[in-house]
Each structure stands twice: as structure tokens, then as C-alpha cells.
Short mmCIF file of C-alpha atoms in Angstrom, two decimals:
data_model
loop_
_atom_site.label_atom_id
_atom_site.label_comp_id
_atom_site.label_asym_id
_atom_site.label_seq_id
_atom_site.Cartn_x
_atom_site.Cartn_y
_atom_site.Cartn_z
CA UNK M 1 103.31 72.49 64.17
CA UNK M 2 104.12 72.93 67.84
CA UNK M 3 101.62 70.73 69.66
CA UNK M 4 103.79 68.10 71.33
CA UNK M 5 107.45 68.86 71.93
CA UNK M 6 108.00 66.27 74.66
CA UNK M 7 109.50 63.80 72.19
CA UNK M 8 111.27 66.36 70.08
CA UNK M 9 114.92 67.14 70.46
CA UNK M 10 115.41 70.28 68.42
CA UNK M 11 118.58 71.18 66.59
CA UNK M 12 118.89 74.60 68.12
CA UNK M 13 118.82 76.39 71.42
CA UNK M 14 117.06 79.69 71.90
CA UNK M 15 119.74 82.24 72.74
CA UNK M 16 117.64 85.30 72.09
CA UNK M 17 114.14 86.11 70.98
CA UNK M 18 115.21 85.86 67.37
CA UNK M 19 118.42 83.87 67.59
CA UNK M 20 117.80 80.17 67.18
CA UNK M 21 121.39 78.97 67.37
CA UNK M 22 122.43 75.40 66.51
CA UNK M 23 123.05 72.55 68.94
CA UNK M 24 120.42 73.09 71.58
CA UNK M 25 117.68 71.55 73.60
CA UNK M 26 114.08 72.49 73.06
CA UNK M 27 113.31 69.13 74.63
CA UNK M 28 113.08 71.21 77.83
CA UNK M 29 109.59 72.11 76.63
CA UNK M 30 107.90 68.98 77.95
CA UNK M 31 104.42 67.53 78.28
CA UNK M 32 101.81 69.37 76.23
CA UNK M 33 103.58 72.69 76.21
CA UNK M 34 104.37 74.28 72.87
CA UNK M 35 107.16 76.42 71.53
CA UNK M 36 105.44 79.68 72.40
CA UNK M 37 105.06 78.76 76.07
CA UNK M 38 108.70 77.71 76.15
CA UNK M 39 109.72 81.03 74.67
CA UNK M 40 107.63 82.89 77.20
CA UNK M 41 109.12 81.02 80.14
CA UNK M 42 112.66 81.70 78.92
CA UNK M 43 112.19 85.32 77.94
CA UNK M 44 115.18 86.69 79.89
CA UNK M 45 117.65 84.28 78.29
CA UNK M 46 116.21 84.82 74.82
CA UNK M 47 116.52 88.59 74.90
CA UNK M 48 120.25 88.73 75.48
CA UNK M 49 121.52 89.09 71.91
CA UNK M 50 118.84 90.29 69.53
CA UNK M 51 117.74 93.83 68.78
CA UNK M 52 120.61 95.66 70.44
CA UNK M 53 120.11 99.36 69.73
CA UNK M 54 123.21 101.53 69.77
CA UNK M 55 121.44 104.88 70.09
CA UNK M 56 117.62 104.68 70.21
CA UNK M 57 117.24 108.43 70.58
CA UNK M 58 118.49 109.10 67.06
CA UNK M 59 115.58 109.84 64.76
CA UNK M 60 117.01 109.81 61.23
CA UNK M 61 114.49 110.00 58.47
CA UNK M 62 114.26 106.16 53.40
CA UNK M 63 112.37 108.53 51.00
CA UNK M 64 113.74 112.00 51.66
CA UNK M 65 115.40 110.40 54.67
CA UNK M 66 118.64 110.76 56.57
CA UNK M 67 121.65 108.51 56.33
CA UNK M 68 122.00 105.91 59.07
CA UNK M 69 125.29 105.50 60.87
CA UNK M 70 127.40 102.40 60.15
CA UNK M 71 126.49 99.56 62.50
CA UNK M 72 123.39 101.40 63.72
CA UNK M 73 121.12 98.66 62.35
CA UNK M 74 123.36 95.56 62.26
CA UNK M 75 120.51 93.21 61.29
CA UNK M 76 120.10 94.83 57.88
CA UNK M 77 120.74 92.58 54.89
CA UNK M 78 120.99 93.65 51.25
CA UNK M 79 119.57 91.26 48.65
CA UNK M 80 120.17 91.23 44.92
CA UNK M 81 118.54 88.63 42.72
CA UNK M 82 118.75 87.64 39.07
CA UNK M 83 116.28 85.62 37.02
CA UNK M 84 116.35 83.28 34.04
CA UNK M 85 113.46 82.87 31.64
CA UNK M 86 111.62 79.58 31.04
CA UNK M 87 114.24 78.52 28.45
CA UNK M 88 117.06 78.98 30.91
CA UNK M 89 118.31 82.03 29.06
CA UNK M 90 119.53 85.14 30.81
CA UNK M 91 116.89 87.78 31.29
CA UNK M 92 117.75 91.39 31.99
CA UNK M 93 115.96 91.66 35.31
CA UNK M 94 117.70 92.50 38.54
CA UNK M 95 115.87 93.07 41.77
CA UNK M 96 117.32 94.81 44.82
CA UNK M 97 115.73 94.50 48.23
CA UNK M 98 116.37 94.66 51.93
CA UNK M 99 116.02 92.01 54.58
CA UNK M 100 116.43 91.41 58.31
CA UNK M 101 118.74 88.94 60.00
CA UNK M 102 116.55 87.14 62.56
CA UNK M 103 118.96 84.38 63.60
CA UNK M 104 122.43 83.16 62.75
CA UNK M 105 120.94 81.17 59.85
CA UNK M 106 117.85 83.09 58.68
CA UNK M 107 116.98 86.31 56.87
CA UNK M 108 113.42 87.64 56.73
CA UNK M 109 112.32 89.46 53.55
CA UNK M 110 109.39 89.96 51.17
CA UNK M 111 108.20 87.16 48.89
CA UNK M 112 108.18 89.43 45.85
CA UNK M 113 111.90 90.02 46.36
CA UNK M 114 112.69 86.39 45.60
CA UNK M 115 109.87 85.42 43.24
CA UNK M 116 109.06 87.25 40.03
CA UNK M 117 105.45 88.35 39.49
CA UNK M 118 105.44 86.52 36.14
CA UNK M 119 105.62 82.75 36.68
CA UNK M 120 107.59 82.19 33.48
CA UNK M 121 110.66 83.67 35.10
CA UNK M 122 112.37 81.44 37.63
CA UNK M 123 114.69 82.52 40.39
CA UNK M 124 118.30 81.98 39.37
CA UNK M 125 120.16 83.36 42.33
CA UNK M 126 119.97 85.54 45.37
CA UNK M 127 123.09 87.17 46.77
CA UNK M 128 122.87 88.27 50.39
CA UNK M 129 125.18 90.85 51.90
CA UNK M 130 125.25 90.96 55.68
CA UNK M 131 126.70 93.97 57.44
CA UNK M 132 125.93 96.08 54.39
CA UNK M 133 125.93 99.86 54.65
CA UNK M 134 127.47 101.59 51.63
CA UNK M 135 126.70 99.65 48.44
CA UNK M 136 129.30 101.49 46.34
CA UNK M 137 132.28 101.98 48.60
CA UNK M 138 132.90 98.40 49.67
CA UNK M 139 134.86 97.80 52.82
CA UNK M 140 137.20 94.78 52.60
CA UNK M 141 135.35 92.93 55.36
CA UNK M 142 131.99 93.31 53.59
CA UNK M 143 133.04 91.00 50.75
CA UNK M 144 133.42 88.15 53.23
CA UNK M 145 129.70 88.29 53.90
CA UNK M 146 128.34 88.11 50.37
CA UNK M 147 126.75 84.68 50.40
CA UNK M 148 124.27 82.55 48.51
CA UNK M 149 121.32 81.06 50.38
CA UNK M 150 120.85 77.40 51.15
CA UNK M 151 117.07 77.67 50.73
CA UNK M 152 114.49 80.33 49.94
CA UNK M 153 111.09 79.61 51.48
CA UNK M 154 108.19 81.69 50.15
CA UNK M 155 104.92 81.61 52.08
CA UNK M 156 102.64 79.03 50.46
CA UNK M 157 99.73 81.50 50.28
CA UNK M 158 101.70 84.32 48.67
CA UNK M 159 99.67 86.05 45.94
CA UNK M 160 101.87 87.96 43.46
CA UNK M 161 98.90 89.98 42.20
CA UNK M 162 97.51 91.28 45.49
CA UNK M 163 100.85 90.87 47.32
CA UNK M 164 98.98 89.28 50.22
CA UNK M 165 101.20 87.02 52.38
CA UNK M 166 104.22 88.85 50.99
CA UNK M 167 106.81 87.20 53.21
CA UNK M 168 109.69 84.75 52.83
CA UNK M 169 112.54 83.33 54.88
CA UNK M 170 116.01 82.73 53.49
CA UNK M 171 118.06 79.99 55.12
CA UNK M 172 121.81 80.62 55.06
CA UNK M 173 124.27 77.80 54.27
CA UNK M 174 126.15 78.10 57.57
CA UNK M 175 125.99 79.79 60.94
CA UNK M 176 126.78 83.48 60.92
CA UNK M 177 129.33 84.76 63.40
CA UNK M 178 127.84 87.81 65.11
CA UNK M 179 130.00 90.92 65.16
CA UNK M 180 129.46 94.57 65.92
CA UNK M 181 128.03 95.13 62.44
CA UNK M 182 126.17 91.81 62.15
CA UNK M 183 123.55 91.00 64.78
CA UNK M 184 119.89 89.86 64.63
CA UNK M 185 116.74 91.81 65.35
CA UNK M 186 114.10 90.45 67.75
CA UNK M 187 110.86 88.86 66.59
CA UNK M 188 107.67 90.52 67.91
CA UNK M 189 106.28 88.18 70.52
CA UNK M 190 103.38 89.98 72.17
CA UNK M 191 104.32 88.98 75.69
CA UNK M 192 107.54 91.00 75.57
CA UNK M 193 106.10 94.13 73.99
CA UNK M 194 103.02 96.28 74.16
CA UNK M 195 100.41 96.03 71.45
CA UNK M 196 101.73 97.99 68.49
CA UNK M 197 98.44 98.42 66.63
CA UNK M 198 97.52 101.70 68.30
CA UNK M 199 97.32 104.53 65.82
CA UNK M 200 100.01 107.14 66.23
CA UNK M 201 102.90 105.02 67.46
CA UNK M 202 106.29 106.02 66.08
CA UNK M 203 108.08 103.27 64.13
CA UNK M 204 111.11 103.11 61.84
CA UNK M 205 111.86 101.63 58.43
CA UNK M 206 115.25 101.15 56.78
CA UNK M 207 116.49 100.50 53.26
CA UNK M 208 118.40 101.58 50.17
CA UNK M 209 115.36 102.77 48.21
CA UNK M 210 114.55 105.87 46.16
CA UNK M 211 115.07 109.06 48.15
CA UNK M 212 113.69 111.74 45.84
CA UNK M 213 110.54 111.78 43.63
CA UNK M 214 112.51 113.62 40.95
CA UNK M 215 115.49 111.26 40.93
CA UNK M 216 113.94 108.97 38.26
CA UNK M 217 114.28 105.87 40.39
CA UNK M 218 117.80 106.55 41.61
CA UNK M 219 118.28 104.64 44.82
CA UNK M 220 120.43 105.43 47.79
CA UNK M 221 123.95 104.02 47.90
CA UNK M 222 123.96 104.12 51.69
CA UNK M 223 121.48 102.78 54.20
CA UNK M 224 118.78 105.26 55.18
CA UNK M 225 116.12 105.16 57.86
CA UNK M 226 112.76 106.86 58.17
CA UNK M 227 110.58 107.56 61.16
CA UNK M 228 106.95 106.82 60.31
CA UNK M 229 103.61 106.81 62.11
CA UNK M 230 101.69 103.57 62.52
CA UNK M 231 98.02 103.67 61.53
CA UNK M 232 95.31 101.48 63.02
CA UNK M 233 94.29 98.58 60.81
CA UNK M 234 90.83 100.07 60.42
CA UNK M 235 92.36 103.32 59.16
CA UNK M 236 94.60 101.37 56.77
CA UNK M 237 91.65 99.49 55.31
CA UNK M 238 89.66 102.68 54.88
CA UNK M 239 92.46 104.64 53.18
CA UNK M 240 93.84 101.84 51.01
CA UNK M 241 90.65 99.87 50.32
CA UNK M 242 89.47 96.49 51.55
CA UNK M 243 90.53 94.83 48.29
CA UNK M 244 94.10 96.09 48.61
CA UNK M 245 94.67 95.68 52.34
CA UNK M 246 94.41 92.49 54.41
CA UNK M 247 93.43 93.56 57.91
CA UNK M 248 94.56 90.21 59.38
CA UNK M 249 98.05 90.04 57.90
CA UNK M 250 99.14 93.58 57.02
CA UNK M 251 99.88 96.88 58.76
CA UNK M 252 100.48 100.33 57.32
CA UNK M 253 102.20 103.62 58.12
CA UNK M 254 102.16 107.22 56.99
CA UNK M 255 104.43 110.25 57.32
CA UNK M 256 105.55 111.18 60.79
CA UNK M 257 106.26 114.69 62.00
CA UNK M 258 109.93 114.10 61.24
CA UNK M 259 109.15 113.00 57.67
CA UNK M 260 110.27 110.04 55.60
CA UNK M 261 108.51 107.09 53.99
CA UNK M 262 109.54 103.90 52.23
CA UNK M 263 109.74 103.83 48.42
CA UNK M 264 111.06 101.76 45.49
CA UNK M 265 113.98 99.60 46.54
CA UNK M 266 113.04 99.41 50.21
CA UNK M 267 111.02 96.20 49.77
CA UNK M 268 111.81 93.38 52.15
CA UNK M 269 113.37 95.62 54.76
CA UNK M 270 112.15 95.83 58.35
CA UNK M 271 109.56 98.03 59.98
CA UNK M 272 110.90 98.37 63.51
CA UNK M 273 109.65 99.37 66.90
CA UNK M 274 111.93 100.03 69.85
CA UNK M 275 110.82 98.92 73.32
CA UNK M 276 112.27 99.23 76.80
CA UNK M 277 113.95 95.97 77.86
CA UNK M 278 115.40 97.13 81.17
CA UNK M 279 115.42 100.59 82.78
CA UNK M 280 118.76 101.14 81.07
CA UNK M 281 118.42 99.40 77.71
CA UNK M 282 116.08 98.96 74.76
CA UNK M 283 115.44 96.30 72.13
CA UNK M 284 114.45 96.60 68.47
CA UNK M 285 111.66 94.35 67.17
CA UNK M 286 110.77 93.71 63.53
CA UNK M 287 106.99 94.14 63.34
CA UNK M 288 106.66 94.47 59.57
CA UNK M 289 108.27 93.54 56.25
CA UNK M 290 108.16 96.31 53.63
CA UNK M 291 105.72 95.11 50.98
CA UNK M 292 104.30 97.74 48.61
CA UNK M 293 103.37 101.36 48.03
CA UNK M 294 99.78 102.03 46.87
CA UNK M 295 100.94 105.42 45.58
CA UNK M 296 103.30 103.77 43.09
CA UNK M 297 100.59 101.34 42.00
CA UNK M 298 98.43 104.39 41.22
CA UNK M 299 101.34 105.84 39.21
CA UNK M 300 101.94 108.51 41.82
CA UNK M 301 105.25 109.29 43.49
CA UNK M 302 106.14 108.23 47.01
CA UNK M 303 105.20 110.68 49.71
CA UNK M 304 101.91 111.77 48.16
CA UNK M 305 99.87 110.90 51.23
CA UNK M 306 99.13 107.22 50.65
CA UNK M 307 100.17 104.82 53.42
CA UNK M 308 103.00 102.33 53.03
CA UNK M 309 101.97 98.68 53.43
CA UNK M 310 103.92 96.09 55.42
CA UNK M 311 103.41 92.38 56.04
CA UNK M 312 102.52 91.94 59.72
CA UNK M 313 105.25 89.69 61.12
CA UNK M 314 103.22 88.74 64.20
CA UNK M 315 100.68 87.00 61.94
CA UNK M 316 103.39 84.64 60.68
CA UNK M 317 105.38 83.83 63.83
CA UNK M 318 104.46 80.15 63.94
CA UNK M 319 105.30 79.75 60.24
CA UNK M 320 108.65 81.49 60.73
CA UNK M 321 109.54 79.38 63.75
CA UNK M 322 108.63 76.16 61.95
CA UNK M 323 111.15 77.06 59.25
CA UNK M 324 113.80 77.92 61.82
CA UNK M 325 113.24 74.58 63.53
CA UNK M 326 113.87 72.54 60.37
#
């Protein structure tokens, strides 16, 4: 926890809101201050690298969506994971998900992307591709960024049945060198952004999920983005049901005027909001992790009017930062 940092010399320095880079000095947070107050006091320094948006005015639309441009969302990570059964034998199960680079050592994704619903199947491997865009036509430089994680940390209260607390952090084995196509997204600290729980706010999701209800599960080979409309938590609970929506730790969206919605294969990817940072620049913040689609659970196709559900990142900030501090 972050009660007393006066005697703690951390192993990272905050370079941006989401970039906790190695060899630093959080010992500057003295007395009874905590990490959050330190972050608040050093906001300007922290917001220098994360969430850089190339063209915030573009409104491409995952399900029925439009193709993103290369390098438009450089924090996107593509995850593929294989499982072994309880006997250590190969099991024909391969899961594909998205994720968000939130520092030079950490990727944020959904818990169900790295842990099978059935406990008898254990995670064998997760391959992470940073700078991913086209999953079929590999660029030579992309292969250099296919890496295995050092650790996979699933939230201790994750429930595979309800998908509550559907969040995990992947720790990479070494520091990532940021490039034009590989940069982190900002974490959603409330003091640097307006409240995002107001119904009607425009937000964006990104992923490689299913794009057509008649495509029989065919997923997109290239990264797509959707513009969606954020619902109030009360509206989410009413439309999805109190037993299927946690008002404290989840948020939800529905179609926007421009269309698009997340679907199968988009799990783990970011729900993003874009905020003004200076009069001349904006920053992207990850406010949600794509979790599940009630429509699919009801054996309906995506885009049938049911909201998409996301894990609310702001509810897990302290947990995320504790992992990044280790």
C-alpha cells in the first residue's frame, strides 16, 4: 500500500502518467504523503510521454468499424495465449485478445484473456506483440517485439463466472524502447481529467475482433477502432441487470451516432477517452478494459442493442500502481 513512502526508495521514476520507468526516486514523496499525492504534484512531468494522439479528430468506427491507421494507437498490444490441460498435455484452445501498454514494462488486459474459465486448464504461455497493426502481413520490425511475459498478475478477486474484477497486468521481461509505433497510454487519474461517468460522452475502443455478425466469428486482420457512447452506471445496471453489472468496478457503452461496438476478439483492449492537455495538444487515457458482451452471453449477435461492458480502470489504480512498483 502507499501509506508511508518516506523510507521507500522506489525502483522507478515517474516519467509520464502511465510510464513508470526504471531507476528513479519516489523517495521525493516524503513524510506521510502517498503515491497519489506525489503523482498529483508532478503532473506536468508525468504527462510528457503517455497518450500522445496523432490525430484526435479522426473518428474511425471494431464491430462494423473502420480500419485504424498504422501508429495511430501505439499503445495497442496483441496477445495470444495457449493452454495445457491438468495432465500437461496440449489442449486445442487458443485465445486472442488486446491489451494496452501502460509503461515500459507493463501491459494492461482482461483477466479472462490470461486465465481459462475452467480451472483444470492452466496457462501455458502468452505471447505479446507490441506495435501490432496487421496480424497477417508482418512487417520485419514487428517480429522483434513478440515477447513472452515475465509475470502475469490476475486480480485476486477475479470471478470467471460473473467476470467481475476482470483485469490483469502483464509484466514484461525488460524495458521497452519507445518508438513511433510503441508508446504507452495514460492512466485515468481524476485530477488530470474531467469525470467520465456522464452519460453521452464519446469514447473509443480498439481491437482485432469480429467485424460482421454474419462472418461466423471471423476476426479482423488489422486493428480497428469504434466510437461508442458512454452510459451512466445507473443506466448500465438497469439495462444489463444488477446481477451482471458491478456498479463500483464496471462501466458500459452503447452505439454512437457514428456506429461501431466491441465484439468477440476485442477483449482486453482499451476503452479510451481523449482530453485536452494543452491548448494545442491532447492526451489519450485508458478508462476501461474490454470485458464482455451481454448480447453474446444471450446468444445474440453483437450490435443488437445491448451495452458493452468494461472493467473500470479508475477503480483499480492503486492495485495497478502497486504492481508497477514491485
